PDB file of C-alpha atoms in Angstrom:
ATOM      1  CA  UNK A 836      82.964  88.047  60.551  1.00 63.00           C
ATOM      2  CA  UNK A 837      84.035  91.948  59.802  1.00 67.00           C
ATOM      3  CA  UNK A 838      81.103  94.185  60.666  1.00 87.00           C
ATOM      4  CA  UNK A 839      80.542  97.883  59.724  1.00 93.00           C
ATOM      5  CA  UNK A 840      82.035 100.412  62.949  1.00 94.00           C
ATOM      6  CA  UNK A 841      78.268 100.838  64.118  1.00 94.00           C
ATOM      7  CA  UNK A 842      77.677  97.095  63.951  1.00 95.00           C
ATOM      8  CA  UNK A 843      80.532  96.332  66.106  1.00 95.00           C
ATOM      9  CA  UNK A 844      79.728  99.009  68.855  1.00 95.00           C
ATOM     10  CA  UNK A 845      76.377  97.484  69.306  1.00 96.00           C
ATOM     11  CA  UNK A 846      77.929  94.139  69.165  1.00 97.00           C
ATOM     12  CA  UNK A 847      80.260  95.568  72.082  1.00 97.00           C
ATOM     13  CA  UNK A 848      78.225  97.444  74.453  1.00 97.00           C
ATOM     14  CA  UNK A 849      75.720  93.966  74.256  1.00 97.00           C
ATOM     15  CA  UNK A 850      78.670  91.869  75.497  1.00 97.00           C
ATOM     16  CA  UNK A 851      80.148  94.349  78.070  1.00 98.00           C
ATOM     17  CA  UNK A 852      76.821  95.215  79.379  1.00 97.00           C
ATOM     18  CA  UNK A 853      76.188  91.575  80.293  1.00 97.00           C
ATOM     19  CA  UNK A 854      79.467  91.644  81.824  1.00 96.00           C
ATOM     20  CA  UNK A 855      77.989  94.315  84.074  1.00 95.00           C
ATOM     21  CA  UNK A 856      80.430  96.570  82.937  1.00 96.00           C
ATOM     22  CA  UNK A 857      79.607 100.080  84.751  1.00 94.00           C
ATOM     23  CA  UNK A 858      79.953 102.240  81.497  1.00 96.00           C
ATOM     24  CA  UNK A 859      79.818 100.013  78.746  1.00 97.00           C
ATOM     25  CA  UNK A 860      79.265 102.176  75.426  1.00 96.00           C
ATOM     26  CA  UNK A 861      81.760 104.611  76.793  1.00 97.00           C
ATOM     27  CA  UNK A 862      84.349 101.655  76.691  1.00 97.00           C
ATOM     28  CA  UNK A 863      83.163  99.913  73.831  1.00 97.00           C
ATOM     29  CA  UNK A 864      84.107 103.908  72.107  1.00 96.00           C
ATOM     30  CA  UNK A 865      87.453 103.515  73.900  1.00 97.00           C
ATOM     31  CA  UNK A 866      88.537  99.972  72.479  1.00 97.00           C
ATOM     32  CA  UNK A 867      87.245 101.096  69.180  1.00 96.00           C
ATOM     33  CA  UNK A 868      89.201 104.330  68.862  1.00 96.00           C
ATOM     34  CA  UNK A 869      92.764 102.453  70.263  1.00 97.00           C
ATOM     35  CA  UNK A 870      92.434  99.486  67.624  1.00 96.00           C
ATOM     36  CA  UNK A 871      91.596 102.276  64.944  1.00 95.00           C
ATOM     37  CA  UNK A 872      94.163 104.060  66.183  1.00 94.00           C
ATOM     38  CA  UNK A 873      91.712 107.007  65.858  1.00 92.00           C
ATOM     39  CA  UNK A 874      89.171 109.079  68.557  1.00 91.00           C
ATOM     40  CA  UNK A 875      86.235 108.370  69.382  1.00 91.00           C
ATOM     41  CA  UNK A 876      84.491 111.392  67.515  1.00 90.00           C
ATOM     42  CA  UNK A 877      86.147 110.250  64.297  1.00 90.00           C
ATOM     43  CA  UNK A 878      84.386 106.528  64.764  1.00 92.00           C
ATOM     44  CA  UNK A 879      80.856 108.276  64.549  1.00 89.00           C
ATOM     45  CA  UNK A 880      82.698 110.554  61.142  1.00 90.00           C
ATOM     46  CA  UNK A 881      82.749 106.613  59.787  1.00 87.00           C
ATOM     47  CA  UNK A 882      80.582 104.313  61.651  1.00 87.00           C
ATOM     48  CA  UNK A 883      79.337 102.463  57.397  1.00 89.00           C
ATOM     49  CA  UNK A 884      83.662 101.606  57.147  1.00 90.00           C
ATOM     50  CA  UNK A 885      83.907  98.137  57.925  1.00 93.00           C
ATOM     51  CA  UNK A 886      86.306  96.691  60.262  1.00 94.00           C
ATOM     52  CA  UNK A 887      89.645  94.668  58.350  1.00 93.00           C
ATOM     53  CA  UNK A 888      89.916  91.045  59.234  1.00 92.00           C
ATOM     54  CA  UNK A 889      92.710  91.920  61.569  1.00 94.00           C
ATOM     55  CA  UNK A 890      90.853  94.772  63.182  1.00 94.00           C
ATOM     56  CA  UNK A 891      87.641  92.906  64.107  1.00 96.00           C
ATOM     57  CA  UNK A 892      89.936  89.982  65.872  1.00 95.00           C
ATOM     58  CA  UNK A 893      91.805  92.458  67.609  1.00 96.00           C
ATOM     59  CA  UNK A 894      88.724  94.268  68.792  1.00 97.00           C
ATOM     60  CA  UNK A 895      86.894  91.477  69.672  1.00 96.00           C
ATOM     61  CA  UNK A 896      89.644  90.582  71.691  1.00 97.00           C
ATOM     62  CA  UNK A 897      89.912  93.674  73.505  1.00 98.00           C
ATOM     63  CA  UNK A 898      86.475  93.382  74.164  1.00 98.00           C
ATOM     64  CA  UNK A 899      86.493  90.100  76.042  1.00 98.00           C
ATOM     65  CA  UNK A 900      89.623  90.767  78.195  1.00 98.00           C
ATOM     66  CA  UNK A 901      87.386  94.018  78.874  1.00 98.00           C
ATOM     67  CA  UNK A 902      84.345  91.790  80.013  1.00 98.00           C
ATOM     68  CA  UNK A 903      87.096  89.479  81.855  1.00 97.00           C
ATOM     69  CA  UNK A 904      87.075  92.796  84.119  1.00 97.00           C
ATOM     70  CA  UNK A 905      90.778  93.529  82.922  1.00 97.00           C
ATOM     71  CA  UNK A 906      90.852  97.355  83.202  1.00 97.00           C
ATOM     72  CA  UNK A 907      91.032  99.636  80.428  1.00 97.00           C
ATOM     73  CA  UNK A 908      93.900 101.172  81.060  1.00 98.00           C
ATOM     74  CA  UNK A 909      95.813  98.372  80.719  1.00 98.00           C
ATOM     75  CA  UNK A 910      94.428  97.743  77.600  1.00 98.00           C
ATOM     76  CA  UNK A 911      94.667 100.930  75.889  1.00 97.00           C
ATOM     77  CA  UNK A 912      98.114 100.832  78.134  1.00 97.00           C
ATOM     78  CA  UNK A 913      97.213 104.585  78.810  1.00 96.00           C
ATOM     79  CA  UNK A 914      95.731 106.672  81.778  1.00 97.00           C
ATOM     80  CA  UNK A 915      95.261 110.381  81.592  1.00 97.00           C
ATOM     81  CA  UNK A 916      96.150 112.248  84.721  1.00 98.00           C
ATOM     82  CA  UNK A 917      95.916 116.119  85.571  1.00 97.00           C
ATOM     83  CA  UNK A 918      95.895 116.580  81.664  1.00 96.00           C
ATOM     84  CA  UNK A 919      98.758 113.939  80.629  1.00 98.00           C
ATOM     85  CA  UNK A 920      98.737 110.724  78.954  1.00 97.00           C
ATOM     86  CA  UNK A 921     100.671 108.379  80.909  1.00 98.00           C
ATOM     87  CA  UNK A 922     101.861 105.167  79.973  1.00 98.00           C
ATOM     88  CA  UNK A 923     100.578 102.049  81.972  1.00 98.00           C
ATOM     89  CA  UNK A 924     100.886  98.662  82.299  1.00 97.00           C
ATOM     90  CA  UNK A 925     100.002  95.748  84.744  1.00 96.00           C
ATOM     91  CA  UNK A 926     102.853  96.467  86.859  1.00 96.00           C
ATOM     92  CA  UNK A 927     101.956  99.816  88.299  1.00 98.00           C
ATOM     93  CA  UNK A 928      98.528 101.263  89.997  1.00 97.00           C
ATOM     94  CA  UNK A 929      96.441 102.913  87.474  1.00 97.00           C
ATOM     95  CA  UNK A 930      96.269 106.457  88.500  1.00 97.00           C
ATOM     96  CA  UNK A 931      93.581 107.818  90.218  1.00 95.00           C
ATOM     97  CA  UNK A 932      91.603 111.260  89.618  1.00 95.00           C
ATOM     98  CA  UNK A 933      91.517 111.565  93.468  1.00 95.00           C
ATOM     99  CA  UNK A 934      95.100 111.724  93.699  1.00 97.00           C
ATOM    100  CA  UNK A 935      95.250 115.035  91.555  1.00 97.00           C
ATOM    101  CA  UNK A 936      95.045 116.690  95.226  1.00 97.00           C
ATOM    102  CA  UNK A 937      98.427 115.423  96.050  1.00 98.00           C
ATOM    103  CA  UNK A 938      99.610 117.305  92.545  1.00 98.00           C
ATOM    104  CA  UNK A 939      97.916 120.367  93.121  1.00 98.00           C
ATOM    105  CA  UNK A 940      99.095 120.563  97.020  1.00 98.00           C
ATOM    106  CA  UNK A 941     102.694 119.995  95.728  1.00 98.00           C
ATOM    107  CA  UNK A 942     103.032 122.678  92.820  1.00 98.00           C
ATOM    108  CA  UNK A 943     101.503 125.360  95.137  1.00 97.00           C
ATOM    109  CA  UNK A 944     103.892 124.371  97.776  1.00 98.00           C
ATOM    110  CA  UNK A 945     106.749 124.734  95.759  1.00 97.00           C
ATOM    111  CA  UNK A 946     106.176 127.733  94.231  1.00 96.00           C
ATOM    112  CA  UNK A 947     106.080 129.999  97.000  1.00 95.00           C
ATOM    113  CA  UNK A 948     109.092 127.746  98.556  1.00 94.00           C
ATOM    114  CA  UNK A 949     112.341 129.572  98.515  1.00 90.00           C
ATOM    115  CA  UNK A 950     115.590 127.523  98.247  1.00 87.00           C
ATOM    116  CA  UNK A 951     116.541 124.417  96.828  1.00 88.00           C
ATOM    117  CA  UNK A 952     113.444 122.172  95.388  1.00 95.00           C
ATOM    118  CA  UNK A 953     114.277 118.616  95.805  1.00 97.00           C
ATOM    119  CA  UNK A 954     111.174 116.397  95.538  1.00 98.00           C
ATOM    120  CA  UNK A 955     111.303 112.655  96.474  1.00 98.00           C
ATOM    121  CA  UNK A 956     107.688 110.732  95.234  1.00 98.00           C
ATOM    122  CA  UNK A 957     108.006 107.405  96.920  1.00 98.00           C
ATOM    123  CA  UNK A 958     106.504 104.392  95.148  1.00 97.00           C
ATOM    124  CA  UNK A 959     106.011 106.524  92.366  1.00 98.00           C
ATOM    125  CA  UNK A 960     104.764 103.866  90.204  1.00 97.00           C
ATOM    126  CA  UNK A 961     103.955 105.072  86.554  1.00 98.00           C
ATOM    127  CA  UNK A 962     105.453 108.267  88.080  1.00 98.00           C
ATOM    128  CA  UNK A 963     102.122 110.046  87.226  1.00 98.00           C
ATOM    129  CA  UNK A 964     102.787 111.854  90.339  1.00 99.00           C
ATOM    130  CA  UNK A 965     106.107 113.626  90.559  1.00 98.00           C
ATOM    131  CA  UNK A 966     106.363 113.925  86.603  1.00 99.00           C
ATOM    132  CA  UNK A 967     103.368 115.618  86.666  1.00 98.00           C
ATOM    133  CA  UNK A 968     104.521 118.281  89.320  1.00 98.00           C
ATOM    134  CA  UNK A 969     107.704 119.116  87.626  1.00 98.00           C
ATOM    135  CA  UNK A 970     106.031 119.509  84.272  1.00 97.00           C
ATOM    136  CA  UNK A 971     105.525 122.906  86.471  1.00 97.00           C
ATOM    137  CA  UNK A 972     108.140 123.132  88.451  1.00 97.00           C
ATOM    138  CA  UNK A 973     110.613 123.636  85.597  1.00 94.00           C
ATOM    139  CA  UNK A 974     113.703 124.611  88.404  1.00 92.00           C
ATOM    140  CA  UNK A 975     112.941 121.203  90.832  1.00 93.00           C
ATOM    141  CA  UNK A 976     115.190 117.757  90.921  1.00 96.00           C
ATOM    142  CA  UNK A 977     112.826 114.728  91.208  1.00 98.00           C
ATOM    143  CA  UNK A 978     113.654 111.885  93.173  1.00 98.00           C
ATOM    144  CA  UNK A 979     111.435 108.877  91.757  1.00 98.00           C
ATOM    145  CA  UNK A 980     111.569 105.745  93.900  1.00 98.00           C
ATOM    146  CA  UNK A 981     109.797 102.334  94.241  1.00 98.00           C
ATOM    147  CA  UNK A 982     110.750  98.913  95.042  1.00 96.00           C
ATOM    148  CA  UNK A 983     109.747  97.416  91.695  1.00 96.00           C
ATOM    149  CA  UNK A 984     112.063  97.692  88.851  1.00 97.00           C
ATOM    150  CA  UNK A 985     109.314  96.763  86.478  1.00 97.00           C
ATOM    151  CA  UNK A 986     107.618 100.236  87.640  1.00 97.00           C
ATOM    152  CA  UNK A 987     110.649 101.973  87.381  1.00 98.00           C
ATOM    153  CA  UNK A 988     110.719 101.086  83.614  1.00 98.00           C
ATOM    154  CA  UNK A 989     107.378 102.498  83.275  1.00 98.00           C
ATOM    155  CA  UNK A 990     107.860 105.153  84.925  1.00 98.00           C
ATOM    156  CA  UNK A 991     111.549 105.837  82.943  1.00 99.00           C
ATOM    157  CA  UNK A 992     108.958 105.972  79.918  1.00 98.00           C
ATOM    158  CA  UNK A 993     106.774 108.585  80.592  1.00 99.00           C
ATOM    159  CA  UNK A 994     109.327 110.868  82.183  1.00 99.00           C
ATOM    160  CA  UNK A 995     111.076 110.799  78.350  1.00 98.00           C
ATOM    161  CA  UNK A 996     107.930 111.454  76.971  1.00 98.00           C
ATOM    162  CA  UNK A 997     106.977 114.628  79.188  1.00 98.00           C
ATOM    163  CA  UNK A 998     110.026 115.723  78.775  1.00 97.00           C
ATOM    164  CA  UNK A 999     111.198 116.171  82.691  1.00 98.00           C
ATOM    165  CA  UNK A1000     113.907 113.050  82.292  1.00 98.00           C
ATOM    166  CA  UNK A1001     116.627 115.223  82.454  1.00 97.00           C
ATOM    167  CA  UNK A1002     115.692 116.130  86.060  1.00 97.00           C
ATOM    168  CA  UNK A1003     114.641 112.970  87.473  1.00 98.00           C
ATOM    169  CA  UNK A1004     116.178 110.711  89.190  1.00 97.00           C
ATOM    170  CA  UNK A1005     115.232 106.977  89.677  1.00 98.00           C
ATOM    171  CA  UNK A1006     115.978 104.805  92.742  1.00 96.00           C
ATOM    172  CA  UNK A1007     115.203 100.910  93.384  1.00 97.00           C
ATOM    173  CA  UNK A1008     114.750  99.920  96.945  1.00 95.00           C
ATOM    174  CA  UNK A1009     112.337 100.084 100.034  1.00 95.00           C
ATOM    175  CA  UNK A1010     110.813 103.437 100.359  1.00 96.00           C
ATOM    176  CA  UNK A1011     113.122 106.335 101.064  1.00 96.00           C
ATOM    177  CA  UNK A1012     116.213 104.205 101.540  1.00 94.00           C
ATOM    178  CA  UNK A1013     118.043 104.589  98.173  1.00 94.00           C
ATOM    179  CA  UNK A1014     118.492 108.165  99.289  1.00 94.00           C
ATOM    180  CA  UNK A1015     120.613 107.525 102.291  1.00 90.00           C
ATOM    181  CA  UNK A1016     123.485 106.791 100.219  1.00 84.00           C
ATOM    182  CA  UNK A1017     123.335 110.182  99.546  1.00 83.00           C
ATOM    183  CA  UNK A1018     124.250 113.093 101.306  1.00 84.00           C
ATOM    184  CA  UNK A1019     120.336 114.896 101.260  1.00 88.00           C
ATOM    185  CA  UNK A1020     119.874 114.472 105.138  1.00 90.00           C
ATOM    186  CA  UNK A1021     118.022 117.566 105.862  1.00 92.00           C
ATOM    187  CA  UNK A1022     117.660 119.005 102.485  1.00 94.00           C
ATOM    188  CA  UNK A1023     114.482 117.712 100.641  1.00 97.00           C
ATOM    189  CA  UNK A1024     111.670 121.067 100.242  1.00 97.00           C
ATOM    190  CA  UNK A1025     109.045 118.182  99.358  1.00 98.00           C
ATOM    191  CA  UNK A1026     108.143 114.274  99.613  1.00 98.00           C
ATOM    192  CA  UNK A1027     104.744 113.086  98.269  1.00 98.00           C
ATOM    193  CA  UNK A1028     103.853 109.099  98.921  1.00 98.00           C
ATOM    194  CA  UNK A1029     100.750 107.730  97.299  1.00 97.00           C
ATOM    195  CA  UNK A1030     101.809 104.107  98.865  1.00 96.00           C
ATOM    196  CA  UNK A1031      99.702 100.929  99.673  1.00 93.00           C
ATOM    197  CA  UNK A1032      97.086 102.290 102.006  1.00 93.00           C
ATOM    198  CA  UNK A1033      94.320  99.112 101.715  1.00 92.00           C
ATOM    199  CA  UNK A1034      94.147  97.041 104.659  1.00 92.00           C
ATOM    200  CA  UNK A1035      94.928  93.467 104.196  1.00 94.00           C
ATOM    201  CA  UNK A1036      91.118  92.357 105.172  1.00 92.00           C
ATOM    202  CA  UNK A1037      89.581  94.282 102.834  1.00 92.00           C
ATOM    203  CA  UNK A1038      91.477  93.135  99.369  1.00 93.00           C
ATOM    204  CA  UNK A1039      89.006  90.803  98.719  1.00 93.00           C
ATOM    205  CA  UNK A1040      86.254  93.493  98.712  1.00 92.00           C
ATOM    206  CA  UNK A1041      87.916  95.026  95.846  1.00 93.00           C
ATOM    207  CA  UNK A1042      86.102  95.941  92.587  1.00 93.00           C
ATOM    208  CA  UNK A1043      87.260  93.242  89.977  1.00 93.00           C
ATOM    209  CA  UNK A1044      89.263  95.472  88.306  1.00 94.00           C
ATOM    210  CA  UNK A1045      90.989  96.950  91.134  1.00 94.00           C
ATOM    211  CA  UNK A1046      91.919  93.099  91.809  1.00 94.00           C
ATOM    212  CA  UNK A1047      93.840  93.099  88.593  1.00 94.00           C
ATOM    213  CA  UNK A1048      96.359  95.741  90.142  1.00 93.00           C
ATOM    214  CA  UNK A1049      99.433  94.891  91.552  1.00 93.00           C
ATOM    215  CA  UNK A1050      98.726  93.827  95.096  1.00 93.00           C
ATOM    216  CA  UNK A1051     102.278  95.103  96.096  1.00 89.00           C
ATOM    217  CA  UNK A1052     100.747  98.460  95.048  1.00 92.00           C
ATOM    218  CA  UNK A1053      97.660  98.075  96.828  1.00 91.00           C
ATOM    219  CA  UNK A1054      98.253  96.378 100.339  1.00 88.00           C
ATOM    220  CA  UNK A1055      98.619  98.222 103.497  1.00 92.00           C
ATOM    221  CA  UNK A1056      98.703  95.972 106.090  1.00 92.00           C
ATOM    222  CA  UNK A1057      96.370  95.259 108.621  1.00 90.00           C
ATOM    223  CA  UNK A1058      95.193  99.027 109.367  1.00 93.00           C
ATOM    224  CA  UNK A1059      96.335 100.278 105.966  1.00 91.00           C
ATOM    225  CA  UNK A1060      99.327 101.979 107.492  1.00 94.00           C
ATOM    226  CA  UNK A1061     102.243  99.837 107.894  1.00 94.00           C
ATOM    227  CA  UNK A1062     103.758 101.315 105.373  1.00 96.00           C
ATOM    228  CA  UNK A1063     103.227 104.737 105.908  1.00 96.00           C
ATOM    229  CA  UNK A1064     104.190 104.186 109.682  1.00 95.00           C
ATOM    230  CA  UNK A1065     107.736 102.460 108.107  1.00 95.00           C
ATOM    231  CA  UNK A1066     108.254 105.934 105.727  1.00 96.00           C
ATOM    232  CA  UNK A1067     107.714 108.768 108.516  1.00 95.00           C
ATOM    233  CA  UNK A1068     110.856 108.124 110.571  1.00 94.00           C
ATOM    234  CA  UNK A1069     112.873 107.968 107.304  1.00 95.00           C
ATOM    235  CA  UNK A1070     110.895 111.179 105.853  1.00 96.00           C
ATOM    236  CA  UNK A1071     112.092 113.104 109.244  1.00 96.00           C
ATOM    237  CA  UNK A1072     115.555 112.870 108.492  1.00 95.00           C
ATOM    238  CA  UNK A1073     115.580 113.783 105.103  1.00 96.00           C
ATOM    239  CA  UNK A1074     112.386 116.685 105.333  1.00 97.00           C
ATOM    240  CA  UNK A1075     113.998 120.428 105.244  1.00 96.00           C
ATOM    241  CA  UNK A1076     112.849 122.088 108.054  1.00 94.00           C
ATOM    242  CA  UNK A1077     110.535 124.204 105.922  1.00 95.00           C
ATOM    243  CA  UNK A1078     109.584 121.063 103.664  1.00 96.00           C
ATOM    244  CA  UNK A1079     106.456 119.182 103.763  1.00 98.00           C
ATOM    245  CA  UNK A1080     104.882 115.944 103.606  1.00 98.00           C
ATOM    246  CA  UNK A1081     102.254 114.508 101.297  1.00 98.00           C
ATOM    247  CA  UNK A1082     100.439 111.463 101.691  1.00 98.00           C
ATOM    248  CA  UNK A1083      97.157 109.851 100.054  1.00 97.00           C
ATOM    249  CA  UNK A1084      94.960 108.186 102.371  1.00 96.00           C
ATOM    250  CA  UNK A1085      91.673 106.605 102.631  1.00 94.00           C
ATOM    251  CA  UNK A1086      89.011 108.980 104.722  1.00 94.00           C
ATOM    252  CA  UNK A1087      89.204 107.193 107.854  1.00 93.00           C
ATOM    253  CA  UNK A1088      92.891 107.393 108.338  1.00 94.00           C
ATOM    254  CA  UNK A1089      93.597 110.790 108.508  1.00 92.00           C
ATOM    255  CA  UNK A1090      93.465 111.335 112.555  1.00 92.00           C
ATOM    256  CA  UNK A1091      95.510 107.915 112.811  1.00 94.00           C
ATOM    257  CA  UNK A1092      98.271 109.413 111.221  1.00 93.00           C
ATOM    258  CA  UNK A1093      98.555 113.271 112.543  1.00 94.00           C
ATOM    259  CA  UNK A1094      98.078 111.516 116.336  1.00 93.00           C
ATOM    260  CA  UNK A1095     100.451 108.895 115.655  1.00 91.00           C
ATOM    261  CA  UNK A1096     103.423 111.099 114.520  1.00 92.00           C
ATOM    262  CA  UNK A1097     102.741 114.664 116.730  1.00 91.00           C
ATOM    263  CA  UNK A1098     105.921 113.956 118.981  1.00 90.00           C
ATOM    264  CA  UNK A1099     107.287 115.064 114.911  1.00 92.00           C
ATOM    265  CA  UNK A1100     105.038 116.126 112.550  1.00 95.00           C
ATOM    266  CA  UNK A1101     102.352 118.811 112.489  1.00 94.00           C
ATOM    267  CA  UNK A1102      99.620 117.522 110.603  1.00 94.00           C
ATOM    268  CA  UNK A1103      96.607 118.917 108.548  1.00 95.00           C
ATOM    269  CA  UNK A1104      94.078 117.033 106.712  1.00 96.00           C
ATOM    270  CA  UNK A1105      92.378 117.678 103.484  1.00 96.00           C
ATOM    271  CA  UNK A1106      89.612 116.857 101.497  1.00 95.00           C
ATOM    272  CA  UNK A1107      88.888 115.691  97.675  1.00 93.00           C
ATOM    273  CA  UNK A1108      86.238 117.036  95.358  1.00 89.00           C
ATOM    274  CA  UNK A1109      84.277 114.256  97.118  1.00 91.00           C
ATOM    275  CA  UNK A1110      85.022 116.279 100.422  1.00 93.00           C
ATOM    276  CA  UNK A1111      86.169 113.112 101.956  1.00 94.00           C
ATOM    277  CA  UNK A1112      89.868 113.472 103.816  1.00 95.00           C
ATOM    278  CA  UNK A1113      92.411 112.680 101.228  1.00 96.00           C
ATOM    279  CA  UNK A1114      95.653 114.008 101.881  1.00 97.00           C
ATOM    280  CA  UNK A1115      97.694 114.505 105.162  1.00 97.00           C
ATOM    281  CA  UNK A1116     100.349 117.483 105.113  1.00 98.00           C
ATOM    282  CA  UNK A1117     103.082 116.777 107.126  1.00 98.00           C
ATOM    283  CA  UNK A1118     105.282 119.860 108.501  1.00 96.00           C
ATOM    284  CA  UNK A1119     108.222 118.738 111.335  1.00 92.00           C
ATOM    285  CA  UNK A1120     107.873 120.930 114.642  1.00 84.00           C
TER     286      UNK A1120
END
């Protein structure tokens, strides 16, 4: 039965909170606002209205998938990210405030680098990443790769809609491999790589919502590097020798990585707002 905007917030937060939903006013606000198709300060400009037919079943259905632990994002099917919307959907890793560092690391890299800009984001997923770092670097060619297709399309999207799709460039394969083909040996200023860095074992430790990720986006292997231990030897060849590295990591992996790869890389570790190690920078010697 339709209820007045106030009537079906309290209705919400009731059924998310039993959910043990960490925030659930804030999301029952959220849900509200997409279905209305307005923000969530207008709802409280209106909270007598009442909901149409078709608007209460669609909310109430939000609401349920959102106590089913389905993440909001992909509800909404949007994420903001350094101060974009980006598109999402169930086929790419909802982007993380965290990995803001990696953005921030590659714009002030690139501005002070002289010469070519090339920029290769590997598993770039929604693309939140390297769209977001040429939104400032108006002079760079992006590289966008990832082994899903279905990402690809997602990511396709929200380069159109920031308006940097005339300067990216999208590859389908395993890592840095589609750009072999190509005659870039040598020449790329910057390569970011927010890949799989999970171990295996600890999946199923996940947060529920976290679970309803793609796994291919989450998985690292047994030590969380496979991956990244896979990407290095490829990054080498392709690295400028002035270019540099980025990768997202959890905080215990940082001094696996720089010891690992010092016959080639010089490494440095920082940290997030958290101050927990975030983000290896990779420079060759």
């Amino acid at each position: 039965m339709p209820k007045t905007l106030r009537e079906a917030l309290l209705w919400a937060k009731e059924v998310l909170a039993k959910a043990g939903i960490e925030m659930p006013a804030l999301d029952a606000e959220v849900l509200l606002a997409h279905v209305l198709g307005i923000s969530r300060v207008g709802i409280y400009t209106k909270t007598d209205r009442i909901l149409s037919d078709f608007e209460w079943e669609r909310f109430t259905d939000h609401v349920k998938r959102r106590a089913a632990r389905i993440p909001l994002a992909y509800l909404t099917g949007k994420k903001e990210f350094y101060g974009l919307d980006f598109f999402v959907t169930p086929e790419v890793l909802i982007p993380r405030p965290e990995t803001e560092l990696m953005v921030e690391e590659g714009i002030s890299f690139l501005r002070k680098y002289r010469g070519l800009k090339l920029i290769a984001d590997v598993g770039t997923g929604s693309g939140a990443v390297g769209i977001s770092i040429a939104r400032h670097i108006p002079l760079g060619l992006f590289f966008l790769l990832d082994i899903s297709q279905e990402a690809l399309k997602v990511a396709k999207v929200n380069a159109r809609h920031h308006g940097v799709y005339d300067r990216a460039i999208f590859g389908q394969g395993d890592l840095l491999e589609p750009l072999f083909y190509l005659d870039f040996k040598g020449k790329f200023s910057l390569i970011t790589a927010n890949l799989p860095y999970i171990p295996t074992g600890e999946l199923k430790d996940l947060m529920p919502e976290v679970k309803k990720e793609p796994t291919l986006a989450l998985d690292g292997g047994y030590d969380g590097l496979e991956l990244y231990r896979r990407l290095l030897p490829q990054a080498h060849q392709l690295l400028a020798d002035e270019g540099i590295i980025l990768l997202e990591i959890a905080p215990y992996q940082g001094k696996a990585i720089t010891e690992e790869t010092r016959s080639l890389f010089q490494g440095e570790i920082k940290k997030d707002l958290a101050g927990k190690d975030r983000l290896v920078v990779l420079r060759k010697k």
